[in-house]
């Protein structure tokens, strides 16, 4: 989401780049500095493709040097790891939009994951609020998740808050807890704010290369489980293992008539950008796909693309599990069954409809054709394995 957000802002300012200044809060990685990571995102092949092949490479390079400030931070560190002097220096720049997207997105269960989610998502957001208290921020934007709503059925409004304390995992709980901190802080301080809640993010489907994404979790993670298992059993190279037909007797429990709300990352970034710059009325927005993707389409679609046979739908978790099923329901199945077997609901995105119509923004459906594009791209990256 972060890369798509950045690219979308730059794309919209290509004709007047001098009017855009960005402060990127981020981390360096291994040997790569934050500045170099951002340069790769924007001026790497996929970034250039997002911006449009006619861009002036040199001009963007200058923009990244002159108009972008790179602030190394970590949501786990006291004061975010930013020195007081630097914070004072940042106060000289009035900020139109402060977008907080960083988070731990680990859906796994367990005490240690819960602790990390609490530190990064909740305490980290608290630290971000302490930071903006020292800056001149005109509008605060928080990216939450649609699935913090829990297992609710029917129409879910964008300002719905799950007060049941029933969540599928600590990720959902901590993302909502952080959202509530943002609301409380902003209301108290009279700060303008918006909350965006994306559903399940998939690769790009509006800006080429289609399928582009840099992390293969959530639905991709579900697929990667089966691909990894197949490759490990066959003991073949990725390419030969993928092509080989393989029988895997697994019964997957999911709601047959149900679906998952899967939204392309570029579409979500475009919605967010337009809401902010058009100053749309409202504080809460679902960034979702108007058309749900049936579970059997994307789940069994991935299995088919991996040339795995024998995976079947069942309405209940089987009691007489074979070895693979035991493994599945203890690991990936444990994380995903609450999503793929959930009560059907519908995230209400009516407050975006006038804008999307005006802008001609149409969310790509995860049709069989688009699913193929997502899978093909993910396979070029070996599903992150
Ligand atoms: N993926 C989904 O399906 C989905 C759905 C709904 C909502 N969201 C929300 O969308 C936002 C972006 O998620 P994403 O899917 O794009 O995940 P992502 O690629 O893992 O992005 C998370 C970002 O948070 C940063 N981050 C993690 N721990 C950090 C720390 N300790 N200090 C500073 N930065 C840290 C990561 O930095 P590095 O790059 O340095 O690791 C990364 O840039 C999150 O708020 C997430 O909750 C995601």
GROMACS .gro file of C-alpha atoms and ligand atoms in nm:
model
  433
    1UNK     CA    1   0.000   0.000   0.000
    2UNK     CA    2   0.280   0.241   0.089
    3UNK     CA    3   0.447   0.215  -0.253
    4UNK     CA    4   0.118   0.254  -0.434
    5UNK     CA    5   0.027   0.557  -0.224
    6UNK     CA    6   0.359   0.722  -0.300
    7UNK     CA    7   0.337   0.647  -0.673
    8UNK     CA    8  -0.021   0.771  -0.694
    9UNK     CA    9   0.068   1.107  -0.539
   10UNK     CA   10   0.366   1.152  -0.770
   11UNK     CA   11   0.164   1.046  -1.076
   12UNK     CA   12  -0.096   1.310  -1.006
   13UNK     CA   13   0.167   1.582  -0.975
   14UNK     CA   14   0.376   1.491  -1.278
   15UNK     CA   15   0.291   1.817  -1.451
   16UNK     CA   16   0.364   2.029  -1.145
   17UNK     CA   17   0.616   1.836  -0.941
   18UNK     CA   18   0.745   2.157  -0.782
   19UNK     CA   19   0.415   2.183  -0.595
   20UNK     CA   20   0.464   1.848  -0.425
   21UNK     CA   21   0.684   1.790  -0.124
   22UNK     CA   22   0.691   1.459   0.055
   23UNK     CA   23   0.840   1.353   0.383
   24UNK     CA   24   0.880   0.977   0.383
   25UNK     CA   25   0.904   0.806   0.718
   26UNK     CA   26   1.051   0.465   0.661
   27UNK     CA   27   1.322   0.216   0.735
   28UNK     CA   28   1.645   0.125   0.568
   29UNK     CA   29   1.674  -0.244   0.486
   30UNK     CA   30   1.982  -0.458   0.523
   31UNK     CA   31   2.242  -0.274   0.315
   32UNK     CA   32   1.993  -0.042   0.147
   33UNK     CA   33   1.929   0.311   0.272
   34UNK     CA   34   1.574   0.447   0.293
   35UNK     CA   35   1.650   0.692   0.012
   36UNK     CA   36   1.772   0.416  -0.214
   37UNK     CA   37   1.466   0.200  -0.134
   38UNK     CA   38   1.236   0.484  -0.235
   39UNK     CA   39   1.435   0.545  -0.552
   40UNK     CA   40   1.391   0.178  -0.643
   41UNK     CA   41   1.016   0.196  -0.580
   42UNK     CA   42   0.967   0.506  -0.790
   43UNK     CA   43   1.227   0.466  -1.063
   44UNK     CA   44   1.246   0.087  -1.082
   45UNK     CA   45   1.068  -0.072  -1.381
   46UNK     CA   46   0.740  -0.118  -1.194
   47UNK     CA   47   0.742   0.234  -1.054
   48UNK     CA   48   0.807   0.388  -1.394
   49UNK     CA   49   0.532   0.174  -1.538
   50UNK     CA   50   0.289   0.310  -1.277
   51UNK     CA   51   0.388   0.668  -1.351
   52UNK     CA   52   0.363   0.622  -1.728
   53UNK     CA   53   0.639   0.539  -1.970
   54UNK     CA   54   0.655   0.899  -2.098
   55UNK     CA   55   0.789   1.038  -1.770
   56UNK     CA   56   1.110   1.233  -1.764
   57UNK     CA   57   1.339   1.007  -1.563
   58UNK     CA   58   1.586   1.287  -1.487
   59UNK     CA   59   1.309   1.517  -1.363
   60UNK     CA   60   1.182   1.254  -1.118
   61UNK     CA   61   1.535   1.185  -1.003
   62UNK     CA   62   1.576   1.556  -0.923
   63UNK     CA   63   1.235   1.559  -0.752
   64UNK     CA   64   1.336   1.265  -0.530
   65UNK     CA   65   1.649   1.453  -0.429
   66UNK     CA   66   1.504   1.801  -0.386
   67UNK     CA   67   1.144   1.759  -0.281
   68UNK     CA   68   1.151   1.442  -0.076
   69UNK     CA   69   1.283   1.424   0.277
   70UNK     CA   70   1.377   1.085   0.412
   71UNK     CA   71   1.321   1.031   0.782
   72UNK     CA   72   1.440   0.705   0.929
   73UNK     CA   73   1.203   0.585   1.196
   74UNK     CA   74   1.087   0.270   1.367
   75UNK     CA   75   0.745   0.226   1.524
   76UNK     CA   76   0.902   0.012   1.798
   77UNK     CA   77   1.156   0.268   1.916
   78UNK     CA   78   1.106   0.531   2.186
   79UNK     CA   79   1.019   0.858   2.016
   80UNK     CA   80   1.010   0.655   1.691
   81UNK     CA   81   1.388   0.677   1.689
   82UNK     CA   82   1.369   1.037   1.562
   83UNK     CA   83   1.578   1.289   1.754
   84UNK     CA   84   1.410   1.586   1.923
   85UNK     CA   85   1.621   1.824   1.718
   86UNK     CA   86   1.501   1.664   1.397
   87UNK     CA   87   1.139   1.681   1.514
   88UNK     CA   88   1.187   2.051   1.582
   89UNK     CA   89   1.329   2.094   1.234
   90UNK     CA   90   1.027   1.915   1.085
   91UNK     CA   91   0.797   2.159   1.261
   92UNK     CA   92   0.905   2.422   1.010
   93UNK     CA   93   0.711   2.241   0.738
   94UNK     CA   94   0.332   2.264   0.750
   95UNK     CA   95   0.200   1.923   0.643
   96UNK     CA   96  -0.126   1.902   0.446
   97UNK     CA   97  -0.171   1.526   0.490
   98UNK     CA   98   0.005   1.296   0.732
   99UNK     CA   99  -0.065   0.939   0.621
  100UNK     CA  100   0.003   0.663   0.873
  101UNK     CA  101   0.014   0.329   0.691
  102UNK     CA  102   0.297   0.142   0.864
  103UNK     CA  103   0.187  -0.165   1.057
  104UNK     CA  104   0.259  -0.522   1.144
  105UNK     CA  105   0.027  -0.720   0.917
  106UNK     CA  106   0.092  -1.061   1.068
  107UNK     CA  107  -0.233  -1.256   1.082
  108UNK     CA  108  -0.087  -1.546   1.278
  109UNK     CA  109  -0.208  -1.635   1.623
  110UNK     CA  110  -0.004  -1.668   1.940
  111UNK     CA  111   0.125  -1.462   2.229
  112UNK     CA  112   0.446  -1.341   2.064
  113UNK     CA  113   0.267  -1.223   1.748
  114UNK     CA  114   0.008  -1.052   1.965
  115UNK     CA  115   0.282  -0.873   2.156
  116UNK     CA  116   0.450  -0.751   1.836
  117UNK     CA  117   0.117  -0.633   1.690
  118UNK     CA  118   0.049  -0.445   2.011
  119UNK     CA  119   0.391  -0.277   2.005
  120UNK     CA  120   0.391  -0.182   1.637
  121UNK     CA  121   0.025  -0.116   1.571
  122UNK     CA  122  -0.099   0.029   1.898
  123UNK     CA  123   0.205   0.175   2.077
  124UNK     CA  124   0.350   0.270   1.737
  125UNK     CA  125   0.036   0.466   1.648
  126UNK     CA  126   0.044   0.631   1.992
  127UNK     CA  127   0.400   0.743   1.914
  128UNK     CA  128   0.291   0.874   1.575
  129UNK     CA  129   0.024   1.080   1.750
  130UNK     CA  130   0.286   1.215   1.990
  131UNK     CA  131   0.495   1.308   1.687
  132UNK     CA  132   0.218   1.490   1.505
  133UNK     CA  133   0.144   1.677   1.827
  134UNK     CA  134   0.481   1.841   1.776
  135UNK     CA  135   0.430   1.909   1.404
  136UNK     CA  136   0.200   2.131   1.202
  137UNK     CA  137  -0.037   1.873   1.056
  138UNK     CA  138  -0.356   1.987   0.885
  139UNK     CA  139  -0.510   1.645   0.826
  140UNK     CA  140  -0.430   1.303   0.966
  141UNK     CA  141  -0.496   0.989   0.766
  142UNK     CA  142  -0.497   0.646   0.925
  143UNK     CA  143  -0.508   0.323   0.727
  144UNK     CA  144  -0.694   0.057   0.921
  145UNK     CA  145  -0.852  -0.264   0.795
  146UNK     CA  146  -1.205  -0.354   0.691
  147UNK     CA  147  -1.174  -0.684   0.875
  148UNK     CA  148  -1.151  -0.518   1.218
  149UNK     CA  149  -1.531  -0.542   1.201
  150UNK     CA  150  -1.509  -0.907   1.312
  151UNK     CA  151  -1.749  -1.177   1.198
  152UNK     CA  152  -2.054  -0.957   1.129
  153UNK     CA  153  -2.319  -1.018   0.869
  154UNK     CA  154  -2.513  -0.790   0.637
  155UNK     CA  155  -2.436  -0.428   0.554
  156UNK     CA  156  -2.143  -0.285   0.750
  157UNK     CA  157  -2.121   0.095   0.763
  158UNK     CA  158  -1.780   0.267   0.735
  159UNK     CA  159  -1.812   0.407   1.086
  160UNK     CA  160  -1.906   0.070   1.239
  161UNK     CA  161  -1.693  -0.016   1.539
  162UNK     CA  162  -1.671  -0.371   1.663
  163UNK     CA  163  -1.725  -0.345   2.039
  164UNK     CA  164  -1.757  -0.719   2.097
  165UNK     CA  165  -1.390  -0.783   2.161
  166UNK     CA  166  -1.422  -1.076   1.923
  167UNK     CA  167  -1.155  -1.070   1.657
  168UNK     CA  168  -1.006  -1.335   1.434
  169UNK     CA  169  -0.654  -1.240   1.540
  170UNK     CA  170  -0.449  -0.978   1.722
  171UNK     CA  171  -0.385  -0.797   1.393
  172UNK     CA  172  -0.753  -0.704   1.362
  173UNK     CA  173  -0.780  -0.614   1.729
  174UNK     CA  174  -0.469  -0.394   1.736
  175UNK     CA  175  -0.558  -0.220   1.410
  176UNK     CA  176  -0.894  -0.123   1.558
  177UNK     CA  177  -0.739  -0.024   1.890
  178UNK     CA  178  -0.501   0.207   1.701
  179UNK     CA  179  -0.792   0.345   1.499
  180UNK     CA  180  -0.972   0.433   1.822
  181UNK     CA  181  -0.660   0.609   1.953
  182UNK     CA  182  -0.653   0.819   1.635
  183UNK     CA  183  -1.020   0.911   1.667
  184UNK     CA  184  -0.988   1.002   2.033
  185UNK     CA  185  -0.675   1.212   1.977
  186UNK     CA  186  -0.813   1.394   1.674
  187UNK     CA  187  -1.150   1.467   1.835
  188UNK     CA  188  -0.979   1.600   2.147
  189UNK     CA  189  -0.740   1.821   1.950
  190UNK     CA  190  -0.992   1.926   1.687
  191UNK     CA  191  -0.765   1.779   1.420
  192UNK     CA  192  -0.914   1.690   1.084
  193UNK     CA  193  -0.879   1.316   1.022
  194UNK     CA  194  -0.985   1.033   0.798
  195UNK     CA  195  -0.988   0.661   0.848
  196UNK     CA  196  -0.950   0.433   0.547
  197UNK     CA  197  -1.027   0.066   0.583
  198UNK     CA  198  -0.907  -0.146   0.292
  199UNK     CA  199  -1.028  -0.503   0.252
  200UNK     CA  200  -0.782  -0.771   0.139
  201UNK     CA  201  -0.518  -0.611  -0.081
  202UNK     CA  202  -0.405  -0.782  -0.401
  203UNK     CA  203  -0.164  -0.676  -0.674
  204UNK     CA  204  -0.218  -0.389  -0.914
  205UNK     CA  205  -0.488  -0.424  -1.178
  206UNK     CA  206  -0.511  -0.070  -1.311
  207UNK     CA  207  -0.150   0.028  -1.355
  208UNK     CA  208   0.084  -0.212  -1.533
  209UNK     CA  209   0.251  -0.446  -1.474
  210UNK     CA  210  -0.073  -0.609  -1.366
  211UNK     CA  211  -0.047  -0.819  -1.057
  212UNK     CA  212   0.251  -0.621  -0.922
  213UNK     CA  213   0.284  -0.650  -0.547
  214UNK     CA  214   0.588  -0.680  -0.324
  215UNK     CA  215   0.462  -0.901  -0.047
  216UNK     CA  216   0.289  -1.234  -0.076
  217UNK     CA  217   0.075  -1.270   0.231
  218UNK     CA  218  -0.298  -1.307   0.300
  219UNK     CA  219  -0.450  -1.484  -0.006
  220UNK     CA  220  -0.106  -1.530  -0.161
  221UNK     CA  221   0.012  -1.681   0.167
  222UNK     CA  222  -0.272  -1.932   0.153
  223UNK     CA  223  -0.165  -2.037  -0.198
  224UNK     CA  224   0.205  -2.039  -0.110
  225UNK     CA  225   0.134  -2.304   0.155
  226UNK     CA  226   0.021  -2.556  -0.108
  227UNK     CA  227   0.286  -2.459  -0.359
  228UNK     CA  228   0.560  -2.499  -0.100
  229UNK     CA  229   0.423  -2.834   0.014
  230UNK     CA  230   0.411  -2.962  -0.343
  231UNK     CA  231   0.764  -2.844  -0.427
  232UNK     CA  232   0.902  -2.987  -0.104
  233UNK     CA  233   0.745  -3.327  -0.167
  234UNK     CA  234   0.852  -3.342  -0.531
  235UNK     CA  235   1.204  -3.221  -0.451
  236UNK     CA  236   1.219  -3.050  -0.790
  237UNK     CA  237   1.327  -2.708  -0.908
  238UNK     CA  238   1.056  -2.440  -0.892
  239UNK     CA  239   0.989  -2.445  -1.266
  240UNK     CA  240   0.970  -2.824  -1.311
  241UNK     CA  241   0.783  -2.870  -0.982
  242UNK     CA  242   0.522  -2.614  -1.080
  243UNK     CA  243   0.454  -2.779  -1.418
  244UNK     CA  244   0.427  -3.134  -1.282
  245UNK     CA  245   0.077  -3.260  -1.209
  246UNK     CA  246   0.045  -3.354  -0.847
  247UNK     CA  247  -0.227  -3.526  -0.644
  248UNK     CA  248  -0.292  -3.379  -0.300
  249UNK     CA  249  -0.595  -3.510  -0.114
  250UNK     CA  250  -0.709  -3.216   0.093
  251UNK     CA  251  -1.056  -3.111   0.201
  252UNK     CA  252  -1.079  -2.735   0.248
  253UNK     CA  253  -1.357  -2.594   0.459
  254UNK     CA  254  -1.496  -2.267   0.323
  255UNK     CA  255  -1.835  -2.111   0.269
  256UNK     CA  256  -1.919  -2.225  -0.079
  257UNK     CA  257  -2.164  -1.950  -0.164
  258UNK     CA  258  -1.951  -1.683   0.003
  259UNK     CA  259  -1.663  -1.467  -0.109
  260UNK     CA  260  -1.380  -1.245   0.004
  261UNK     CA  261  -1.355  -0.875  -0.060
  262UNK     CA  262  -1.029  -0.838  -0.255
  263UNK     CA  263  -0.923  -0.494  -0.369
  264UNK     CA  264  -0.633  -0.410  -0.602
  265UNK     CA  265  -0.363  -0.203  -0.430
  266UNK     CA  266  -0.355   0.064  -0.703
  267UNK     CA  267  -0.733   0.112  -0.693
  268UNK     CA  268  -0.719   0.154  -0.313
  269UNK     CA  269  -0.437   0.411  -0.348
  270UNK     CA  270  -0.636   0.603  -0.610
  271UNK     CA  271  -0.943   0.615  -0.388
  272UNK     CA  272  -0.740   0.741  -0.095
  273UNK     CA  273  -0.573   1.010  -0.303
  274UNK     CA  274  -0.900   1.137  -0.448
  275UNK     CA  275  -1.078   1.146  -0.113
  276UNK     CA  276  -0.796   1.356   0.033
  277UNK     CA  277  -0.742   1.604  -0.250
  278UNK     CA  278  -1.111   1.643  -0.326
  279UNK     CA  279  -1.177   1.690   0.044
  280UNK     CA  280  -1.475   1.457   0.035
  281UNK     CA  281  -1.721   1.492   0.321
  282UNK     CA  282  -1.693   1.215   0.580
  283UNK     CA  283  -1.426   1.067   0.799
  284UNK     CA  284  -1.460   0.694   0.741
  285UNK     CA  285  -1.419   0.509   0.414
  286UNK     CA  286  -1.406   0.146   0.311
  287UNK     CA  287  -1.154   0.086   0.034
  288UNK     CA  288  -1.322  -0.220  -0.105
  289UNK     CA  289  -1.419  -0.396  -0.422
  290UNK     CA  290  -1.790  -0.352  -0.505
  291UNK     CA  291  -1.781  -0.713  -0.626
  292UNK     CA  292  -1.672  -0.987  -0.389
  293UNK     CA  293  -1.455  -1.266  -0.523
  294UNK     CA  294  -1.615  -1.608  -0.468
  295UNK     CA  295  -1.393  -1.820  -0.242
  296UNK     CA  296  -1.390  -2.111  -0.482
  297UNK     CA  297  -1.268  -1.884  -0.763
  298UNK     CA  298  -0.947  -1.755  -0.605
  299UNK     CA  299  -0.873  -2.049  -0.373
  300UNK     CA  300  -0.924  -2.325  -0.626
  301UNK     CA  301  -0.788  -2.095  -0.902
  302UNK     CA  302  -0.451  -2.084  -0.730
  303UNK     CA  303  -0.452  -2.459  -0.671
  304UNK     CA  304  -0.528  -2.520  -1.039
  305UNK     CA  305  -0.249  -2.282  -1.147
  306UNK     CA  306  -0.008  -2.486  -0.934
  307UNK     CA  307  -0.117  -2.804  -1.118
  308UNK     CA  308  -0.238  -2.961  -0.797
  309UNK     CA  309  -0.532  -3.201  -0.817
  310UNK     CA  310  -0.747  -3.348  -0.543
  311UNK     CA  311  -0.818  -3.035  -0.338
  312UNK     CA  312  -1.190  -3.037  -0.254
  313UNK     CA  313  -1.442  -2.814  -0.085
  314UNK     CA  314  -1.616  -2.930   0.235
  315UNK     CA  315  -1.873  -2.746   0.446
  316UNK     CA  316  -1.717  -2.841   0.782
  317UNK     CA  317  -1.364  -2.898   0.907
  318UNK     CA  318  -1.321  -3.276   0.868
  319UNK     CA  319  -1.288  -3.487   1.185
  320UNK     CA  320  -1.098  -3.770   1.014
  321UNK     CA  321  -0.809  -3.561   0.885
  322UNK     CA  322  -0.521  -3.707   0.687
  323UNK     CA  323  -0.164  -3.590   0.748
  324UNK     CA  324  -0.176  -3.298   0.506
  325UNK     CA  325  -0.512  -3.183   0.640
  326UNK     CA  326  -0.383  -3.196   0.997
  327UNK     CA  327  -0.092  -2.980   0.891
  328UNK     CA  328  -0.321  -2.741   0.702
  329UNK     CA  329  -0.575  -2.693   0.983
  330UNK     CA  330  -0.298  -2.641   1.238
  331UNK     CA  331  -0.126  -2.370   1.032
  332UNK     CA  332  -0.263  -2.178   0.733
  333UNK     CA  333  -0.612  -2.322   0.774
  334UNK     CA  334  -0.620  -2.203   1.133
  335UNK     CA  335  -0.553  -1.847   1.017
  336UNK     CA  336  -0.777  -1.846   0.710
  337UNK     CA  337  -1.078  -2.062   0.793
  338UNK     CA  338  -1.232  -1.777   0.999
  339UNK     CA  339  -1.215  -1.560   0.684
  340UNK     CA  340  -1.313  -1.809   0.419
  341UNK     CA  341  -1.592  -1.957   0.627
  342UNK     CA  342  -1.723  -1.622   0.757
  343UNK     CA  343  -2.082  -1.502   0.750
  344UNK     CA  344  -2.137  -1.301   0.430
  345UNK     CA  345  -2.127  -0.925   0.478
  346UNK     CA  346  -2.104  -0.617   0.264
  347UNK     CA  347  -1.880  -0.320   0.335
  348UNK     CA  348  -2.080  -0.010   0.262
  349UNK     CA  349  -1.883   0.218   0.030
  350UNK     CA  350  -2.175   0.435  -0.075
  351UNK     CA  351  -1.996   0.751   0.043
  352UNK     CA  352  -1.741   0.700  -0.238
  353UNK     CA  353  -1.980   0.634  -0.524
  354UNK     CA  354  -2.034   0.994  -0.644
  355UNK     CA  355  -1.660   1.053  -0.650
  356UNK     CA  356  -1.573   0.727  -0.825
  357UNK     CA  357  -1.837   0.795  -1.088
  358UNK     CA  358  -1.711   1.150  -1.141
  359UNK     CA  359  -1.352   1.029  -1.171
  360UNK     CA  360  -1.443   0.729  -1.384
  361UNK     CA  361  -1.275   0.505  -1.125
  362UNK     CA  362  -1.398   0.151  -1.173
  363UNK     CA  363  -1.268  -0.118  -0.943
  364UNK     CA  364  -1.136  -0.415  -1.141
  365UNK     CA  365  -1.331  -0.727  -1.053
  366UNK     CA  366  -1.118  -1.027  -0.959
  367UNK     CA  367  -1.258  -1.217  -1.255
  368UNK     CA  368  -1.096  -1.538  -1.383
  369UNK     CA  369  -0.893  -1.328  -1.627
  370UNK     CA  370  -0.771  -1.084  -1.362
  371UNK     CA  371  -0.703  -1.367  -1.121
  372UNK     CA  372  -0.477  -1.520  -1.384
  373UNK     CA  373  -0.286  -1.191  -1.406
  374UNK     CA  374  -0.243  -1.182  -1.028
  375UNK     CA  375  -0.125  -1.543  -1.017
  376UNK     CA  376   0.106  -1.505  -1.317
  377UNK     CA  377   0.281  -1.209  -1.156
  378UNK     CA  378   0.307  -1.385  -0.820
  379UNK     CA  379   0.456  -1.689  -0.992
  380UNK     CA  380   0.729  -1.472  -1.144
  381UNK     CA  381   0.819  -1.393  -0.782
  382UNK     CA  382   0.767  -1.756  -0.676
  383UNK     CA  383   0.485  -1.650  -0.444
  384UNK     CA  384   0.750  -1.508  -0.212
  385UNK     CA  385   0.896  -1.856  -0.142
  386LIG     N1  386  -0.238  -0.635   0.301
  386LIG     C1  387  -0.368  -0.625   0.320
  386LIG     O1  388  -0.445  -0.708   0.272
  386LIG     C2  389  -0.425  -0.512   0.401
  386LIG     C3  390  -0.562  -0.507   0.416
  386LIG     C4  391  -0.619  -0.405   0.489
  386LIG     C5  392  -0.540  -0.308   0.546
  386LIG     N2  393  -0.405  -0.313   0.531
  386LIG     C6  394  -0.326  -0.206   0.595
  386LIG     O2  395  -0.254  -0.137   0.495
  386LIG     C7  396  -0.133  -0.088   0.550
  386LIG     C8  397  -0.018  -0.131   0.464
  386LIG     O3  398  -0.011  -0.273   0.466
  386LIG     P1  399   0.055  -0.358   0.351
  386LIG     O4  400  -0.035  -0.466   0.318
  386LIG     O5  401   0.107  -0.269   0.245
  386LIG     O6  402   0.171  -0.427   0.432
  386LIG     P2  403   0.329  -0.414   0.421
  386LIG     O7  404   0.372  -0.420   0.281
  386LIG     O8  405   0.384  -0.513   0.519
  386LIG     O9  406   0.352  -0.270   0.474
  386LIG     C9  407   0.365  -0.243   0.606
  386LIG    C10  408   0.460  -0.127   0.617
  386LIG    O10  409   0.481  -0.102   0.756
  386LIG    C11  410   0.617  -0.087   0.777
  386LIG     N3  411   0.654  -0.130   0.910
  386LIG    C12  412   0.634  -0.250   0.969
  386LIG     N4  413   0.690  -0.252   1.091
  386LIG    C13  414   0.747  -0.129   1.110
  386LIG    C14  415   0.818  -0.070   1.214
  386LIG     N5  416   0.846  -0.135   1.326
  386LIG     N6  417   0.860   0.057   1.200
  386LIG    C15  418   0.836   0.124   1.086
  386LIG     N7  419   0.769   0.074   0.982
  386LIG    C16  420   0.724  -0.052   0.994
  386LIG    C17  421   0.686  -0.177   0.674
  386LIG    O11  422   0.815  -0.126   0.656
  386LIG     P3  423   0.930  -0.209   0.580
  386LIG    O12  424   0.897  -0.195   0.436
  386LIG    O13  425   1.054  -0.137   0.620
  386LIG    O14  426   0.922  -0.349   0.631
  386LIG    C18  427   0.596  -0.157   0.554
  386LIG    O15  428   0.636  -0.045   0.478
  386LIG    C19  429  -0.125  -0.142   0.693
  386LIG    O16  430  -0.167  -0.041   0.780
  386LIG    C20  431  -0.222  -0.258   0.692
  386LIG    O17  432  -0.276  -0.280   0.820
  386LIG    C21  433  -0.346  -0.413   0.459
   0.00000   0.00000   0.00000
